[in-house]
Structure formats: C-alpha cells, structure tokens
Short mmCIF file of C-alpha atoms and ligand atoms in Angstrom, two decimals:
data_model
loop_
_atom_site.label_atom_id
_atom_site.label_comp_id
_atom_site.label_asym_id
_atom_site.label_seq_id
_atom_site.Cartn_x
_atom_site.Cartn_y
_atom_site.Cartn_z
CA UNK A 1028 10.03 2.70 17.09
CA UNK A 1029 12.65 3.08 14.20
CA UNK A 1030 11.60 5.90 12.15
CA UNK A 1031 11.72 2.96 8.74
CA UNK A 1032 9.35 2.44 5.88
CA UNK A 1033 8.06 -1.29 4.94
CA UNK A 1034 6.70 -1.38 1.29
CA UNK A 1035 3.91 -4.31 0.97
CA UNK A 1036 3.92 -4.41 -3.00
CA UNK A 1037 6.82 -2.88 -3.91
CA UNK A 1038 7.69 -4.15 -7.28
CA UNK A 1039 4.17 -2.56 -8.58
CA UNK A 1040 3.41 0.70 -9.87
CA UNK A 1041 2.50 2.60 -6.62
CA UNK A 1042 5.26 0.12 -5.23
CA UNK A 1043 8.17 1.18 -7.34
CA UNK A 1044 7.26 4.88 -7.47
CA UNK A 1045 7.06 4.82 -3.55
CA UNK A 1046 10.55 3.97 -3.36
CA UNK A 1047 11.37 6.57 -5.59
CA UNK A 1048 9.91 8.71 -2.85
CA UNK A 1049 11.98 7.01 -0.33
CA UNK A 1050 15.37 7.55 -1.90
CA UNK A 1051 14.53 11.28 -1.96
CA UNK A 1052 13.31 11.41 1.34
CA UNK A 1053 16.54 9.53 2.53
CA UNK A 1054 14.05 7.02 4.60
CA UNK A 1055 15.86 3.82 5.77
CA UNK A 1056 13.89 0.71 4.29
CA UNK A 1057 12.70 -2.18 6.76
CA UNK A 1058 11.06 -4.25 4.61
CA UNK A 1059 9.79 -5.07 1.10
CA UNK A 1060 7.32 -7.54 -0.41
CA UNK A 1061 6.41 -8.99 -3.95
CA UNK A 1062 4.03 -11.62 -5.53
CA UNK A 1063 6.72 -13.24 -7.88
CA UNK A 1064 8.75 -10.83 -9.29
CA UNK A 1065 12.13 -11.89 -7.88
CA UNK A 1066 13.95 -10.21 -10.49
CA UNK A 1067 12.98 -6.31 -9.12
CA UNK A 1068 12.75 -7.47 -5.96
CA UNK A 1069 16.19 -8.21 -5.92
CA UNK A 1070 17.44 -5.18 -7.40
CA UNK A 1071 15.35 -3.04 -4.79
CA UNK A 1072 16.73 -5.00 -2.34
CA UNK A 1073 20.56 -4.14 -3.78
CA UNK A 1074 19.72 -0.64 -3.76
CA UNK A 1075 17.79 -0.28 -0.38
CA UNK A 1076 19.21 -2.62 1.83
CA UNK A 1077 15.92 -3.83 3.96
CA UNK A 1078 16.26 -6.22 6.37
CA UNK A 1079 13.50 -8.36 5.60
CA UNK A 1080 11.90 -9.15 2.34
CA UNK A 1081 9.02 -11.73 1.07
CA UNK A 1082 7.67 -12.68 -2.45
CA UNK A 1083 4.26 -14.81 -2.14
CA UNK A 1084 5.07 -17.15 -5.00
CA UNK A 1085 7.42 -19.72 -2.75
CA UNK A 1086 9.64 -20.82 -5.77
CA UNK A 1087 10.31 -17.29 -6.72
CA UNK A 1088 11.30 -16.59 -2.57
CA UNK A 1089 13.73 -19.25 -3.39
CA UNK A 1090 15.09 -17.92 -5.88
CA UNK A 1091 15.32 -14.45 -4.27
CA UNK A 1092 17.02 -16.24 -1.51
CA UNK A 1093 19.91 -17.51 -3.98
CA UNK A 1094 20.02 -14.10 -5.48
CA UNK A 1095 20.71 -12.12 -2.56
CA UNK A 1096 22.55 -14.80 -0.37
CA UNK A 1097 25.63 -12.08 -0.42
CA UNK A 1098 23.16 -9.91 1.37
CA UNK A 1099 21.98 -9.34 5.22
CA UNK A 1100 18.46 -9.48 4.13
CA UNK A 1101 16.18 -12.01 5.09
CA UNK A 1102 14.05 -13.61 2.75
CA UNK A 1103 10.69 -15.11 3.45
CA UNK A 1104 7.54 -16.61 1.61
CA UNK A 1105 3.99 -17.03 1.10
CA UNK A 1106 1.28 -15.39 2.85
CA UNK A 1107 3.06 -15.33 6.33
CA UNK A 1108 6.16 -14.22 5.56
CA UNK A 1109 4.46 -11.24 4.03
CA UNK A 1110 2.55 -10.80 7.10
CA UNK A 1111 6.00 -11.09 9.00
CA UNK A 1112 7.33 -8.31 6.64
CA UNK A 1113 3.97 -6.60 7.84
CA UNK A 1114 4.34 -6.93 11.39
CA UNK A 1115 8.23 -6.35 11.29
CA UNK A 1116 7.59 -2.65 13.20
CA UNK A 1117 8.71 -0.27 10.79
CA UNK A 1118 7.17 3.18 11.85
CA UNK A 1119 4.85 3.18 8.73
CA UNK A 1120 3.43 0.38 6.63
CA UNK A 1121 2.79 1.56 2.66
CA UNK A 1122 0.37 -1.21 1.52
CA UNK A 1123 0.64 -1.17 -2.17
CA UNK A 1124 -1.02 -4.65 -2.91
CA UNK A 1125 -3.61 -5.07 -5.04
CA UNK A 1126 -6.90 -6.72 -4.11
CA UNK A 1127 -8.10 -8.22 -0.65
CA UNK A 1128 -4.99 -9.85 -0.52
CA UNK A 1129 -3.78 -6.64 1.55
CA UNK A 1130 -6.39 -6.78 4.20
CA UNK A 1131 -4.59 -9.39 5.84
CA UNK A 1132 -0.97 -7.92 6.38
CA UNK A 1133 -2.87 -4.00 6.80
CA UNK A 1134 -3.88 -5.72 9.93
CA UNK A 1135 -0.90 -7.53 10.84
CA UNK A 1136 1.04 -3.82 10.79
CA UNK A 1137 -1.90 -1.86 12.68
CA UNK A 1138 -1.24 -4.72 15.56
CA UNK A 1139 2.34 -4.24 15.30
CA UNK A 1140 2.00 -0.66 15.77
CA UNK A 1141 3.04 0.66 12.47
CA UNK A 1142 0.90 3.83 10.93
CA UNK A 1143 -0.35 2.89 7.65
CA UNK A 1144 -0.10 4.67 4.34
CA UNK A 1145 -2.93 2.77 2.30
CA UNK A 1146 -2.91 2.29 -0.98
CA UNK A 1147 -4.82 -0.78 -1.38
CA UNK A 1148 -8.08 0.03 -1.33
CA UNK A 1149 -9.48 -3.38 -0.98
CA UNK A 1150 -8.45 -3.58 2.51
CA UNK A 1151 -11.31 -1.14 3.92
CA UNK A 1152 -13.77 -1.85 1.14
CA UNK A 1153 -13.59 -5.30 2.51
CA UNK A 1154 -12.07 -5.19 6.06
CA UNK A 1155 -14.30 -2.05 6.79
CA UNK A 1156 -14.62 -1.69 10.39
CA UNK A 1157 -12.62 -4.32 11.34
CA UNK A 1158 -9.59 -1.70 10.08
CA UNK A 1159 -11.24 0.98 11.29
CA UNK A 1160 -11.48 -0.59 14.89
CA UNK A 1161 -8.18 -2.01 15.07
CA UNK A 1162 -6.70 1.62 14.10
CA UNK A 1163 -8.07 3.22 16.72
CA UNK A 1164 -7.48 0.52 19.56
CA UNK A 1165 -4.00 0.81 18.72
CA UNK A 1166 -3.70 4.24 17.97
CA UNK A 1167 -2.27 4.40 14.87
CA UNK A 1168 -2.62 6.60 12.11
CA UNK A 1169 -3.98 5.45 8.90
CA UNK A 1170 -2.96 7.74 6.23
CA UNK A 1171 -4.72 7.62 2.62
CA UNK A 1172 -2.59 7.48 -0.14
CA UNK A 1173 -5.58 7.24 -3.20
CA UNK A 1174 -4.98 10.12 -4.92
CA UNK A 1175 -8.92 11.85 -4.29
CA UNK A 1176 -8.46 10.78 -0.47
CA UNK A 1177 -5.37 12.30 -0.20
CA UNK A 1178 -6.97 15.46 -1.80
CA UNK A 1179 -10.08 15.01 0.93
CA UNK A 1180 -7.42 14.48 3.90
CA UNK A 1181 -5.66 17.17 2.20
CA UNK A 1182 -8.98 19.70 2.10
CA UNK A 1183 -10.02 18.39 6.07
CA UNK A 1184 -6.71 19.75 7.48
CA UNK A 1185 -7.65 22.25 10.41
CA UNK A 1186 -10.92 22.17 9.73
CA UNK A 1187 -13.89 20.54 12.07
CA UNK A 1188 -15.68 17.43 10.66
CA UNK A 1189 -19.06 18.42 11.77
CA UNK A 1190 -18.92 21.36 9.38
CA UNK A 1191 -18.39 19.05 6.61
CA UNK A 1192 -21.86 18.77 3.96
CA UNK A 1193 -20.06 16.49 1.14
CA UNK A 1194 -17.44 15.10 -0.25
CA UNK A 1195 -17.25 15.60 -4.04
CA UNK A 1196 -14.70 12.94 -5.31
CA UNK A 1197 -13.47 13.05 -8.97
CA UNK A 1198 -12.95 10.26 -11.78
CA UNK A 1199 -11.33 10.86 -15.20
CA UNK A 1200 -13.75 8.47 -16.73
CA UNK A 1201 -11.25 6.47 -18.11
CA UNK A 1202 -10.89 5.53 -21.40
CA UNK A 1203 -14.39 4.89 -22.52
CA UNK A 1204 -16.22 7.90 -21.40
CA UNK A 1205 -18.86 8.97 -23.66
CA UNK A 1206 -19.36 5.68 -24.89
CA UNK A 1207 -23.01 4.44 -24.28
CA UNK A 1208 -23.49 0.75 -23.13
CA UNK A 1209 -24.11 -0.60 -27.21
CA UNK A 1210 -20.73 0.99 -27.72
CA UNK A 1211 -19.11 -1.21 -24.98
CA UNK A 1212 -20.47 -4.01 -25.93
CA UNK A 1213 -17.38 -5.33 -28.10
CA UNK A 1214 -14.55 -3.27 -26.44
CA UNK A 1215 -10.96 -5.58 -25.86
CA UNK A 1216 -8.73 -5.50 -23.24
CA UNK A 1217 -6.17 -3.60 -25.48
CA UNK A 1218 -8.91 -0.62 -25.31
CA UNK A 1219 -9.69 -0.86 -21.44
CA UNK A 1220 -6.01 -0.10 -20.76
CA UNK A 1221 -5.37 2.77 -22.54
CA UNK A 1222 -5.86 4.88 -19.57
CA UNK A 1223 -6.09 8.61 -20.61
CA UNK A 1224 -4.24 9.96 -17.57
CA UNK A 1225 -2.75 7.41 -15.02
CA UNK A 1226 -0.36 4.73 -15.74
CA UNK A 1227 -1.60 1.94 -13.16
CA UNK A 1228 -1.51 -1.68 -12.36
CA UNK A 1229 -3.34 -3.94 -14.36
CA UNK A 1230 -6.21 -4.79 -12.02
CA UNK A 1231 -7.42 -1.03 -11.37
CA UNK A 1232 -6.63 0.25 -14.89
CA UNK A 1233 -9.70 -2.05 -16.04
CA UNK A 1234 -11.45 -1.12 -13.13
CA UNK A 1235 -11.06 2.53 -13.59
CA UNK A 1236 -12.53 1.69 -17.04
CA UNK A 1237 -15.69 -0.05 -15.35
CA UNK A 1238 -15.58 2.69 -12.95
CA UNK A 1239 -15.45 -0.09 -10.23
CA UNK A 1240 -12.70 1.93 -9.10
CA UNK A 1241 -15.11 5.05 -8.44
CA UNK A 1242 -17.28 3.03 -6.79
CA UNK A 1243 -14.58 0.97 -4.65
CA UNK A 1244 -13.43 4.46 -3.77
CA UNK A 1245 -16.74 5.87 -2.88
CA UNK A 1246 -16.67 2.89 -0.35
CA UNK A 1247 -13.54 3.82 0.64
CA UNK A 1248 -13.86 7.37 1.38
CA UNK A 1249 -17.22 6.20 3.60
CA UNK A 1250 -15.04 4.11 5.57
CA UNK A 1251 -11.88 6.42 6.02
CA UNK A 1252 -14.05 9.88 6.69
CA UNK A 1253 -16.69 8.30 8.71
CA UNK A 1254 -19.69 9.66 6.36
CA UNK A 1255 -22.59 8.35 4.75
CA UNK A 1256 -22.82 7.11 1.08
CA UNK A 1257 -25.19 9.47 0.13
CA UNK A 1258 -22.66 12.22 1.16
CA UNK A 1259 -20.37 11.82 -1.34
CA UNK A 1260 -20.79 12.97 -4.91
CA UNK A 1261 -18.69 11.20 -8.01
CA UNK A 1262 -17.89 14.21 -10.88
CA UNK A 1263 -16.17 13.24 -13.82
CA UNK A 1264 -13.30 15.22 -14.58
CA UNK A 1265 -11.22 14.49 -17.84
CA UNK A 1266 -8.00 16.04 -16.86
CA UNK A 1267 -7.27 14.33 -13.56
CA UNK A 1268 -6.04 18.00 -12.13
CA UNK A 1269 -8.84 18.23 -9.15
CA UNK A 1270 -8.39 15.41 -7.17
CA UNK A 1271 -11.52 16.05 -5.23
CA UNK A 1272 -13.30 18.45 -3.31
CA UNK A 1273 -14.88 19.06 0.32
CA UNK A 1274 -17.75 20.93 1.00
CA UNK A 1275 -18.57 22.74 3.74
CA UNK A 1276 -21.62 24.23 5.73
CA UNK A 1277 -21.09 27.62 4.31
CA UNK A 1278 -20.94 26.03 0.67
CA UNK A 1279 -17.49 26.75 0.90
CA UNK A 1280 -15.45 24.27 -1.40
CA UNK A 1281 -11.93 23.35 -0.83
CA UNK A 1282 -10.05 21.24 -3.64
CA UNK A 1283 -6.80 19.71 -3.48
CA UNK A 1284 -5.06 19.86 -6.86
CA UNK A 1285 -2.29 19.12 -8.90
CA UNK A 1286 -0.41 17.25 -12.11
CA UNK A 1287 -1.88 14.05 -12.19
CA UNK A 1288 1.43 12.08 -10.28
CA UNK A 1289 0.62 9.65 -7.65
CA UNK A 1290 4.35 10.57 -6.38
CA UNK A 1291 1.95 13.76 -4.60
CA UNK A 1292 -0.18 11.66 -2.36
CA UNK A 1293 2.42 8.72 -2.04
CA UNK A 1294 5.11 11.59 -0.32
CA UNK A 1295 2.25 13.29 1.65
CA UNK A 1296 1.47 10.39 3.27
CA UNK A 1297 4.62 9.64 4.35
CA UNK A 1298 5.95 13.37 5.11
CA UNK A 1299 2.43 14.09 7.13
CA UNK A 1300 1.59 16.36 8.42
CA UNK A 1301 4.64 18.25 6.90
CA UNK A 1302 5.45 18.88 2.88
CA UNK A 1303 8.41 18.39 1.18
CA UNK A 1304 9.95 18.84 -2.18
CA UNK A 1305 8.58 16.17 -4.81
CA UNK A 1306 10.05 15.13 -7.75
CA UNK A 1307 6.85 15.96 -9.76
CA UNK A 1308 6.34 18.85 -12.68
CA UNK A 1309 4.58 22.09 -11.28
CA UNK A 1310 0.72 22.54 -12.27
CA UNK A 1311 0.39 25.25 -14.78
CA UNK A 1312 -3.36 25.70 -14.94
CA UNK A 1313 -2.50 28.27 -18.32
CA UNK A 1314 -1.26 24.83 -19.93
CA UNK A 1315 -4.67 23.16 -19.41
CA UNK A 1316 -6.57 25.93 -20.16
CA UNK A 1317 -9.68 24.64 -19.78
CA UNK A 1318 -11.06 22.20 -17.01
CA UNK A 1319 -14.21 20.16 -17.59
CA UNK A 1320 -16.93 18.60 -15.09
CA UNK A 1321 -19.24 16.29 -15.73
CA UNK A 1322 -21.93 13.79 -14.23
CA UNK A 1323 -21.46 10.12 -14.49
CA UNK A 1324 -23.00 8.42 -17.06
CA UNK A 1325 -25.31 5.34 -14.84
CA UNK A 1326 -26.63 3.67 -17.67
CA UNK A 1327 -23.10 2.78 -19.31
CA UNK A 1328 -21.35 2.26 -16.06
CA UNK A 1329 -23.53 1.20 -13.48
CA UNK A 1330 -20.55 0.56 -10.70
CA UNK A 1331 -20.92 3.70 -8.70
CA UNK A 1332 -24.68 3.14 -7.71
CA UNK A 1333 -24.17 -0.72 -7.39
CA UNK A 1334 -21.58 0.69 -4.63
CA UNK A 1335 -24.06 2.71 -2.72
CA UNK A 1336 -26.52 -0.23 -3.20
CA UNK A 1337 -23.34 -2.59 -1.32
CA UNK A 1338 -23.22 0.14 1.20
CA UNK A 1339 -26.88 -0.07 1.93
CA UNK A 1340 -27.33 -3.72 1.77
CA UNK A 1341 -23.96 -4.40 4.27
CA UNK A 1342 -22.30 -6.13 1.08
CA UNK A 1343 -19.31 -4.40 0.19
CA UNK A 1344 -16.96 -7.68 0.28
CA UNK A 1345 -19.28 -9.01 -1.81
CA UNK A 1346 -19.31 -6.02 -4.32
CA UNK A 1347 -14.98 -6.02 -3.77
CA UNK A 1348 -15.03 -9.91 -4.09
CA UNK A 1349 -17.15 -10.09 -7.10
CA UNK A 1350 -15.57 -7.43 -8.67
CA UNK A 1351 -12.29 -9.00 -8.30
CA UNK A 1352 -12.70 -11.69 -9.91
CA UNK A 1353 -14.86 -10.51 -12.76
CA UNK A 1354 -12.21 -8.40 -13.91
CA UNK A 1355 -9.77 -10.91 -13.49
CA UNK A 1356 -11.79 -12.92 -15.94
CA UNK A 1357 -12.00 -10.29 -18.21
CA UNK A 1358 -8.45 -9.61 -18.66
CA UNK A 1359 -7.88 -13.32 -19.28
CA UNK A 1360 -10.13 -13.00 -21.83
CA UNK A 1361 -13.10 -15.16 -20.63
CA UNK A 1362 -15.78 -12.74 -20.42
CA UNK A 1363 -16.50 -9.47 -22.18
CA UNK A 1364 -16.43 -5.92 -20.79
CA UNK A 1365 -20.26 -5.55 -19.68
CA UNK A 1366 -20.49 -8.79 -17.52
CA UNK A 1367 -17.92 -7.67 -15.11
CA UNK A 1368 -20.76 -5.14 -13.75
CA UNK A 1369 -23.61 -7.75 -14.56
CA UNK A 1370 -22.12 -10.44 -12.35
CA UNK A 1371 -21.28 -8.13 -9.75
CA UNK A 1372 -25.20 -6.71 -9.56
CA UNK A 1373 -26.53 -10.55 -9.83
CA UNK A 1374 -23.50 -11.10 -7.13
CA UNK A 1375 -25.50 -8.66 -4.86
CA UNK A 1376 -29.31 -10.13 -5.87
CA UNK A 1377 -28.13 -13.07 -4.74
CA UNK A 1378 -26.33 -12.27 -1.54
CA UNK A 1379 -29.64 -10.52 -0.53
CA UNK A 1380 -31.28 -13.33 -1.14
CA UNK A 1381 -29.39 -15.57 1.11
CA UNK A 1382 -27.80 -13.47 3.58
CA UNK A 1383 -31.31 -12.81 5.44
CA UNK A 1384 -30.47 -10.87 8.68
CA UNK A 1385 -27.74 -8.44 9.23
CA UNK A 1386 -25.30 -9.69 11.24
CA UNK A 1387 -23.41 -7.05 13.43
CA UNK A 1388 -19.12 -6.93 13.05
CA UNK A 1389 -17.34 -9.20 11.40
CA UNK A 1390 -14.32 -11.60 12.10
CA UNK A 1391 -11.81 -11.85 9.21
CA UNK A 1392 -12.81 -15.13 8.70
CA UNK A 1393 -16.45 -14.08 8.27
CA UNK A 1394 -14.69 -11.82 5.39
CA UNK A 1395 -13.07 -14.41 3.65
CA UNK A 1396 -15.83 -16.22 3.91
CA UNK A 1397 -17.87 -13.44 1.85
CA UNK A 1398 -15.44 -12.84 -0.25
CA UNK A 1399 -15.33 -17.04 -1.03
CA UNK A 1400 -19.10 -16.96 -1.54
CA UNK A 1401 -18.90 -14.17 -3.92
CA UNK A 1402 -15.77 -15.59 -6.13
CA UNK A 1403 -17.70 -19.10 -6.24
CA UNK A 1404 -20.98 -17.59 -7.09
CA UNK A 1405 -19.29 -15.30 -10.13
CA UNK A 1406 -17.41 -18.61 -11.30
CA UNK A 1407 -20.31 -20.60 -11.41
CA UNK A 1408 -22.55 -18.10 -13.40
CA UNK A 1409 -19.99 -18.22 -15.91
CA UNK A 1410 -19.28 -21.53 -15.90
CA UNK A 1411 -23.24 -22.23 -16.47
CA UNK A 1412 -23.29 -19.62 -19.20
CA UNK A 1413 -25.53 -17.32 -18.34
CA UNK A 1414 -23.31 -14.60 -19.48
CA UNK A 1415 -22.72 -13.67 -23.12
CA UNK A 1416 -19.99 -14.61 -24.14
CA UNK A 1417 -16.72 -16.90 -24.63
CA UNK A 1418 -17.55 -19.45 -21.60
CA UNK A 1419 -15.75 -21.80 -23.90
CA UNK A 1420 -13.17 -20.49 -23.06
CA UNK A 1421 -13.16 -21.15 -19.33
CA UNK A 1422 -11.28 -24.60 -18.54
P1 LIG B 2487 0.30 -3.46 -9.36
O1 LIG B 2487 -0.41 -4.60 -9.95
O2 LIG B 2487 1.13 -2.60 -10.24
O3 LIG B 2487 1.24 -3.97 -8.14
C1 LIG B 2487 0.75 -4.84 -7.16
C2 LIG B 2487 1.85 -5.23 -6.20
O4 LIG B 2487 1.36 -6.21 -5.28
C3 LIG B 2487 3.06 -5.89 -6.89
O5 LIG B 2487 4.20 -5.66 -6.11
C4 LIG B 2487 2.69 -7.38 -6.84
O6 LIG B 2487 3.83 -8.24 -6.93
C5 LIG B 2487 2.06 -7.46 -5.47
N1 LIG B 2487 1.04 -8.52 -5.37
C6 LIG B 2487 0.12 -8.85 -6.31
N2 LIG B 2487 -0.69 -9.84 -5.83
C7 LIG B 2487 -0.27 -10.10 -4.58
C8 LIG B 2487 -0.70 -11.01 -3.58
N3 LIG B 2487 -1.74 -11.84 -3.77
N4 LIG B 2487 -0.04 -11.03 -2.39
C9 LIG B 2487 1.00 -10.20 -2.18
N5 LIG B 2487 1.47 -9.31 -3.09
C10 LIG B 2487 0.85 -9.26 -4.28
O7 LIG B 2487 -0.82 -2.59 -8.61
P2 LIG B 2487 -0.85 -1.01 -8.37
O8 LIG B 2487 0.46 -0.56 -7.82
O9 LIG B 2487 -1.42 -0.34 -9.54
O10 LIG B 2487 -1.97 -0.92 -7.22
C11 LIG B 2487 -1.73 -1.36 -5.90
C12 LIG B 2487 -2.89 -0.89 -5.01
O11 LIG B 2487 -2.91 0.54 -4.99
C13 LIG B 2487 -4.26 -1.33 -5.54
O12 LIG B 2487 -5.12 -1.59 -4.46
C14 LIG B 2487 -4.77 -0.11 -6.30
O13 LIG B 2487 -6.17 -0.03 -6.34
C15 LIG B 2487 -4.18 1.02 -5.44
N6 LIG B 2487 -3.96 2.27 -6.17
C16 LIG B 2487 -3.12 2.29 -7.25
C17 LIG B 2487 -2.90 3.47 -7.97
C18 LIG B 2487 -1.93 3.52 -9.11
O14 LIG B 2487 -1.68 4.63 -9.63
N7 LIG B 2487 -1.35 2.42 -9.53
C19 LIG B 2487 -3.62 4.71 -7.60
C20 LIG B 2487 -4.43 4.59 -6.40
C21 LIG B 2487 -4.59 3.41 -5.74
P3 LIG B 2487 4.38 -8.78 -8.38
O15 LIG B 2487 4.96 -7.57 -9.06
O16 LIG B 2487 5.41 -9.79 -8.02
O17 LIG B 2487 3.19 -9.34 -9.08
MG1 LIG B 2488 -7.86 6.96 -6.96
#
C-alpha cells in the first residue's frame, strides 16, 4: 500500500491544519473531501496534487470539476464519492468530518485497509462496536487524534492495560464555566463561541460550551480504550496544557502535555509510533505559572452524566443524534442554550421508553435508524413547543 494520506474534511479546522502537517511531513496526498467549499478545496487541490477529491454538495462538485479541469484530479460527489475518496487505499485515512456523517466513509477506509487517524468523534460514539469490530477484522490501526485521547494513547505507550485504574480526561470548561444554570439561561450564540483556548469548528465549539463535547468524548475514550464509563474521570482544567491523564495500579499518574495546538495530536497520529518536529511553540510551564483543576459543575452542564446515563442505557446514537441536532438548532437560532441538554435527556426518557429490550450489535442501518428516531423526536418537541423559547421561529 502507497505510503499516502486521504483527508475526509479537509477544508475544516482540523482539516486545513492537517495539511499543514502534511506539507511538513512531505506526505504525498491521495485524496481530499469537502461539504461545499469548492473554493479551498480547489486551492488544496493546486497545492497538493491528490488524485481524487469529493465535495458532498453536488453543485459545488461541479463547480470544483470546472475549476480544476487543468488538473489530473478526479472529482466526485455526494455521499459516495466521499466514500470512494474513503475507500481509495491511501495508507491512512484522517477523518476530519464533523458529526455522524463520518461514520459512514470511517468504515468504508477500515474495509479498504487504510489505518485511521480519527478525528471525528461521532463515528465511535455512534458506530461503537461496529468500528471497533471492523478494525480489528481487518487489522488496521485506529489512531486517535482528539487531543485528551491522543494524550491517553500517548500515556498507554509501553505500558500493560490491565495495570490501568482510570483515565482522568480534561475539559477547559469552555467559555461559560462558573456560570450557574440562571446565568445561562439568556446566553447567545456570539457568547458560546468565544472559546477560551481552542479555535474549532462551529459544531464542537458550542458543544464544548454544553460540555457535550466532554461527554461525547467520555464515550469516546470508552470505546477506543476498551474501559468502563465509570473509569474515566472528567477534571476541568482552564488552561488546556494537560491533555489528560492515566492512572495506574500503583497510583502512578502519567499526563501527556503541551501548548494547547491540535497540530500535536494531528502529527502524532500520523508519525506513530515515531515523533517528529512540529511546527508548534514549546510549553514553558514558567509562562503559565499556575495550573488549575477543578470538578465539573453537574447542575449547569448536565452533558457528562447524561453520557454515562447513554452508556448505561445502550443509547449513545441517541445521545450523539440528539445532540446533533439540538445544537444545530441552537446556532440557527431556534432554541436557547439550556434546551440543547433538555432535549437530549427527554431524547433518552423517551428512547427508554420505547426501546424495551436490548438488542445485541448493530447494523449501520440499525444506526441510522437511531440516529433518525432521535433527530425526529428532538424536531417534534420543538415544533410542539414544549421548549422555552423562539419555536416561532422554526418554519
Ligand atoms: P469543521 O466544521 O471546521 O470542518 C468540518 C469538515 O467536514 C469541513 O471540511 C466540512 O466541509 C466537512 N463536512 C461538513 N459536513 C459534512 C458532511 N455532511 N459530509 C461530508 N463532509 C462534511 O469541523 P472541525 O474541523 O472543527 O471538526 C471536525 C471533527 O473533528 C469533529 O468531529 C470534531 O468534533 C473533531 N475535533 C475537532 C477539533 C478541533 O480543534 N477543531 C478537536 C478535536 C476533535 P465544508 O468546509 O465544505 O463545510
Ligand atoms: Mg478534545
């Protein structure tokens, strides 16, 4: 297999900054893909020269087409020809798309025999063991690129899982920390992106704020490490410096940290299991001085033990699906800050309600299915009103 890089997401934040990583590292690009943005898209594809590329959006593909015409590349669209891009066989997939739109082509590329450097959570929130399983029948290596996984993966090197007694993963608390749940009442979108330490997509920025993102990593860390929920701590730390911890039988503690630059776990995944140089500023503990720990705050942001709960209760596409689309209505403006966790918890009521037995593996259908249910039972609670605010808004 060609020793290539395909970026799923490129033209985003972990995207762009992951073909920063690939210029430096001199790694030959096999494919990239986009939602819409033809525009970047096409000047990545100038300046990396990938044999295949797809944008989801099929006008914008055409477009793209046109654009780079003068070019080798060849240009697909929709949800295929990002799969195609997927399952093109470069020797490691970087999934940088965001939501449970990535589950799909993450298992198009473990099929193909590509490792996978995962960014997109989503994928084994929702996909959980049907990853999992698929990674190991085909013996690939699925390499975290989440900046407290990394730091886990980072902290498990040489050392033997059995002597592992927790996982202590750390949030900044985003930018409402310290608020308590009267103070969030009113807050705007304006104020839920003004992330104190990361600059991020969209989606995750508000969930970081939510602290969905805590608990959709909690999920995550179950599924890539193989441990229980109730394993894994959450510590708020403000300065983004630890990136998490692991614990060990001896109460040992090994932490992975460093300047809060997602070009660190991005080049580790794709350098494992050797280091390079990275194009990121030193960490001079001296300049931060002081380092601060704190517990989460359950009352204000209940997402981190609704998490365990979807752990528990087998419903983690649910909690994903919910969650996705309860912060997309909040950054369109159609609900306020608090119902994004109130419609995921009556999400999970409600799925425990109807689901009944447990049902043992899933297909990917029976995922999308989930994930349907939950979308369709979050849009219809706010199209009934049951929520506080702005349903007028909804069309
Ligand atoms: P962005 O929103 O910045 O980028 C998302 C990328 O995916 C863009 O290239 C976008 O294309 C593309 N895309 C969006 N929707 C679809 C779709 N339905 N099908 C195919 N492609 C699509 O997100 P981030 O880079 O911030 O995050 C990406 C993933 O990485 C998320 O799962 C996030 O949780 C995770 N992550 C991000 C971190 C960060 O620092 N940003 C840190 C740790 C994890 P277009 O530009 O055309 O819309
Ligand atoms: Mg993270």
């Amino acid at each position: 297999m060609k020793k290539s890089l395909t970026i799923l997401g490129s033209t985003g934040s972990i995207g762009v900054q992951a073909l920063e990583i690939a210029k430096q590292l001199a790694l030959p690009v096999c494919a990239l893909t986009a939602g819409s943005n033809a525009a970047l898209l096409e000047e990545q594809i100038r300046a990396f020269r990938p044999e295949f590329a797809a944008l989801l959006d099929e006008k914008a593909a055409q477009e793209l087409s046109r654009r780079v015409g003068d070019l080798p590349t060849q240009v697909m669209c929709g949800a295929d020809g990002i799969a195609q891009c997927a399952a093109a066989g470069a020797h490691t997939v970087l999934n940088a798309i965001v939501g449970i739109a990535g589950l799909a082509p993450t298992l198009c590329a473990i099929n193909a025999g590509s490792d996978i450097a995962l960014a997109n959570k989503e994928t084994l929130v929702a996909g959980g063991s049907l990853v999992t399983s698929a990674v190991l029948e085909k013996g690939v290596r699925l390499l975290p690129v989440d900046s407290e996984h990394s730091a886990i993966f980072q902290a498990l090197q040489g050392e033997e899982l059995k002597s592992v007694k927790r996982l202590i993963l750390t949030a900044s608390g985003g930018p409402f920390f310290g608020k308590s749940r009267e103070e969030l009442k009113d807050v705007t979108l304006a104020d839920a992106l003004k992330h104190p330490n990361w600059d991020m997509g969209a989606k995750i920025t508000v969930d970081s704020a939510t602290m969905f993102n805590k608990g959709l990593e909690l999920i995550e860390a179950v599924r890539l490490f193989d441990v229980p929920a109730d394993s894994i701590e959450v510590v708020i730390h403000r300065q983004s410096v630890v990136h998490s911890l692991v614990e060990y039988a001896d109460n040992s503690v090994i932490a992975q940290m460093g300047v809060p630059d997602m070009k660190i776990p991005i080049q580790y995944a794709l350098t494992y299991p050797k280091r390079r140089p990275c194009p990121v500023e030193p960490l001079s503990l001296t300049k931060y001085g002081t380092l601060t720990f704190h517990e989460p705050d359950d009352d204000a942001f209940p997402a981190i033990r609704l998490a365990r709960r979807a752990c528990a209760e087998d419903a983690t596409v649910v909690y994903n699906g919910a969650n996705e689309i309860a912060n997309e209505l909040f950054r369109t403006g159609k609900i306020g800050f608090l119902d994004i966790t109130s419609l995921v918890e009556q999400a999970l009521d409600e799925w425990k309600l109807k689901s009944g037995k447990r049902k043992v593996g899933y297909t990917l259908e029976d995922v999308h299915n989930m994930d349907k249910w939950a979308r369709d039972f979050v849009l219809s609670k706010v199209r009934n009103s049951t929520i506080t605010c702005v349903y007028s808004l909804l069309t």
